[in-house]
């Protein structure tokens, strides 16, 4: 059985939100270096927010954000 959290309707909740990704950018980027790799985002999430996800999960979420125009 999965340990993933479910919402009130029983659907799995996302392990990584758009806000989590954006917070990593807030903490790690500068005007001189405004971009991060998926690995850098993964590391920032673990270091600053205790969010443990894979680089693959970050890449998937970034793709979803791009598709949504975020």
JSON list of C-alpha atoms in Angstrom, two decimals:
[
{"chain": "A", "resi": 1, "resn": "UNK", "atom": "CA", "xyz": [0.00, 0.00, 0.00]},
{"chain": "A", "resi": 2, "resn": "UNK", "atom": "CA", "xyz": [1.26, 3.47, -0.87]},
{"chain": "A", "resi": 3, "resn": "UNK", "atom": "CA", "xyz": [2.16, 6.01, 1.81]},
{"chain": "A", "resi": 4, "resn": "UNK", "atom": "CA", "xyz": [1.31, 8.96, -0.43]},
{"chain": "A", "resi": 5, "resn": "UNK", "atom": "CA", "xyz": [-1.16, 11.48, 0.95]},
{"chain": "A", "resi": 6, "resn": "UNK", "atom": "CA", "xyz": [-4.67, 11.65, -0.46]},
{"chain": "A", "resi": 7, "resn": "UNK", "atom": "CA", "xyz": [-7.03, 14.59, -0.65]},
{"chain": "A", "resi": 8, "resn": "UNK", "atom": "CA", "xyz": [-10.64, 14.62, 0.60]},
{"chain": "A", "resi": 9, "resn": "UNK", "atom": "CA", "xyz": [-11.89, 12.93, -2.58]},
{"chain": "A", "resi": 10, "resn": "UNK", "atom": "CA", "xyz": [-9.36, 10.11, -2.23]},
{"chain": "A", "resi": 11, "resn": "UNK", "atom": "CA", "xyz": [-7.05, 11.20, -5.05]},
{"chain": "A", "resi": 12, "resn": "UNK", "atom": "CA", "xyz": [-3.32, 11.26, -4.49]},
{"chain": "A", "resi": 13, "resn": "UNK", "atom": "CA", "xyz": [-1.94, 14.71, -3.71]},
{"chain": "A", "resi": 14, "resn": "UNK", "atom": "CA", "xyz": [1.10, 16.01, -5.51]},
{"chain": "A", "resi": 15, "resn": "UNK", "atom": "CA", "xyz": [4.35, 15.40, -3.70]},
{"chain": "A", "resi": 16, "resn": "UNK", "atom": "CA", "xyz": [5.83, 18.54, -5.24]},
{"chain": "A", "resi": 17, "resn": "UNK", "atom": "CA", "xyz": [3.82, 21.69, -5.85]},
{"chain": "A", "resi": 18, "resn": "UNK", "atom": "CA", "xyz": [4.48, 24.60, -8.16]},
{"chain": "A", "resi": 19, "resn": "UNK", "atom": "CA", "xyz": [4.99, 26.76, -5.08]},
{"chain": "A", "resi": 20, "resn": "UNK", "atom": "CA", "xyz": [7.72, 24.41, -3.84]},
{"chain": "A", "resi": 21, "resn": "UNK", "atom": "CA", "xyz": [9.60, 24.78, -7.13]},
{"chain": "A", "resi": 22, "resn": "UNK", "atom": "CA", "xyz": [9.18, 28.55, -7.15]},
{"chain": "A", "resi": 23, "resn": "UNK", "atom": "CA", "xyz": [10.45, 28.79, -3.56]},
{"chain": "A", "resi": 24, "resn": "UNK", "atom": "CA", "xyz": [13.62, 26.94, -4.60]},
{"chain": "A", "resi": 25, "resn": "UNK", "atom": "CA", "xyz": [14.20, 29.61, -7.25]},
{"chain": "A", "resi": 26, "resn": "UNK", "atom": "CA", "xyz": [13.65, 32.35, -4.67]},
{"chain": "A", "resi": 27, "resn": "UNK", "atom": "CA", "xyz": [16.33, 30.86, -2.41]},
{"chain": "A", "resi": 28, "resn": "UNK", "atom": "CA", "xyz": [18.90, 29.82, -4.99]},
{"chain": "A", "resi": 29, "resn": "UNK", "atom": "CA", "xyz": [18.89, 32.20, -7.95]},
{"chain": "A", "resi": 30, "resn": "UNK", "atom": "CA", "xyz": [20.43, 35.62, -8.37]},
{"chain": "A", "resi": 31, "resn": "UNK", "atom": "CA", "xyz": [20.06, 38.23, -11.11]},
{"chain": "A", "resi": 32, "resn": "UNK", "atom": "CA", "xyz": [23.47, 37.13, -12.37]},
{"chain": "A", "resi": 33, "resn": "UNK", "atom": "CA", "xyz": [22.51, 33.42, -12.37]},
{"chain": "A", "resi": 34, "resn": "UNK", "atom": "CA", "xyz": [18.72, 33.20, -12.80]},
{"chain": "A", "resi": 35, "resn": "UNK", "atom": "CA", "xyz": [18.52, 29.52, -13.78]},
{"chain": "A", "resi": 36, "resn": "UNK", "atom": "CA", "xyz": [18.72, 26.19, -11.94]},
{"chain": "A", "resi": 37, "resn": "UNK", "atom": "CA", "xyz": [19.06, 22.60, -13.07]},
{"chain": "A", "resi": 38, "resn": "UNK", "atom": "CA", "xyz": [16.63, 19.94, -11.86]},
{"chain": "A", "resi": 39, "resn": "UNK", "atom": "CA", "xyz": [19.37, 18.62, -9.58]},
{"chain": "A", "resi": 40, "resn": "UNK", "atom": "CA", "xyz": [19.94, 22.07, -8.10]},
{"chain": "A", "resi": 41, "resn": "UNK", "atom": "CA", "xyz": [16.21, 22.43, -7.46]},
{"chain": "A", "resi": 42, "resn": "UNK", "atom": "CA", "xyz": [16.14, 18.97, -5.85]},
{"chain": "A", "resi": 43, "resn": "UNK", "atom": "CA", "xyz": [19.05, 19.90, -3.59]},
{"chain": "A", "resi": 44, "resn": "UNK", "atom": "CA", "xyz": [17.50, 23.27, -2.65]},
{"chain": "A", "resi": 45, "resn": "UNK", "atom": "CA", "xyz": [14.18, 21.64, -1.75]},
{"chain": "A", "resi": 46, "resn": "UNK", "atom": "CA", "xyz": [15.93, 19.15, 0.51]},
{"chain": "A", "resi": 47, "resn": "UNK", "atom": "CA", "xyz": [18.18, 21.74, 2.14]},
{"chain": "A", "resi": 48, "resn": "UNK", "atom": "CA", "xyz": [15.69, 24.55, 2.73]},
{"chain": "A", "resi": 49, "resn": "UNK", "atom": "CA", "xyz": [12.33, 22.78, 3.03]},
{"chain": "A", "resi": 50, "resn": "UNK", "atom": "CA", "xyz": [13.04, 19.12, 3.91]},
{"chain": "A", "resi": 51, "resn": "UNK", "atom": "CA", "xyz": [11.26, 18.06, 0.70]},
{"chain": "A", "resi": 52, "resn": "UNK", "atom": "CA", "xyz": [12.81, 14.87, -0.66]},
{"chain": "A", "resi": 53, "resn": "UNK", "atom": "CA", "xyz": [12.00, 14.28, -4.33]},
{"chain": "A", "resi": 54, "resn": "UNK", "atom": "CA", "xyz": [13.91, 12.95, -7.30]},
{"chain": "A", "resi": 55, "resn": "UNK", "atom": "CA", "xyz": [15.28, 15.05, -10.13]},
{"chain": "A", "resi": 56, "resn": "UNK", "atom": "CA", "xyz": [12.82, 13.19, -12.36]},
{"chain": "A", "resi": 57, "resn": "UNK", "atom": "CA", "xyz": [9.93, 14.46, -10.22]},
{"chain": "A", "resi": 58, "resn": "UNK", "atom": "CA", "xyz": [11.29, 18.00, -10.51]},
{"chain": "A", "resi": 59, "resn": "UNK", "atom": "CA", "xyz": [11.61, 17.69, -14.30]},
{"chain": "A", "resi": 60, "resn": "UNK", "atom": "CA", "xyz": [8.03, 16.38, -14.53]},
{"chain": "A", "resi": 61, "resn": "UNK", "atom": "CA", "xyz": [6.70, 19.26, -12.43]},
{"chain": "A", "resi": 62, "resn": "UNK", "atom": "CA", "xyz": [8.70, 21.81, -14.47]},
{"chain": "A", "resi": 63, "resn": "UNK", "atom": "CA", "xyz": [7.19, 20.37, -17.65]},
{"chain": "A", "resi": 64, "resn": "UNK", "atom": "CA", "xyz": [3.69, 20.62, -16.19]},
{"chain": "A", "resi": 65, "resn": "UNK", "atom": "CA", "xyz": [4.38, 24.20, -15.15]},
{"chain": "A", "resi": 66, "resn": "UNK", "atom": "CA", "xyz": [5.60, 25.05, -18.64]},
{"chain": "A", "resi": 67, "resn": "UNK", "atom": "CA", "xyz": [2.49, 23.47, -20.20]},
{"chain": "A", "resi": 68, "resn": "UNK", "atom": "CA", "xyz": [0.32, 25.54, -17.82]},
{"chain": "A", "resi": 69, "resn": "UNK", "atom": "CA", "xyz": [2.19, 28.74, -18.71]},
{"chain": "A", "resi": 70, "resn": "UNK", "atom": "CA", "xyz": [3.63, 29.21, -15.23]}
]
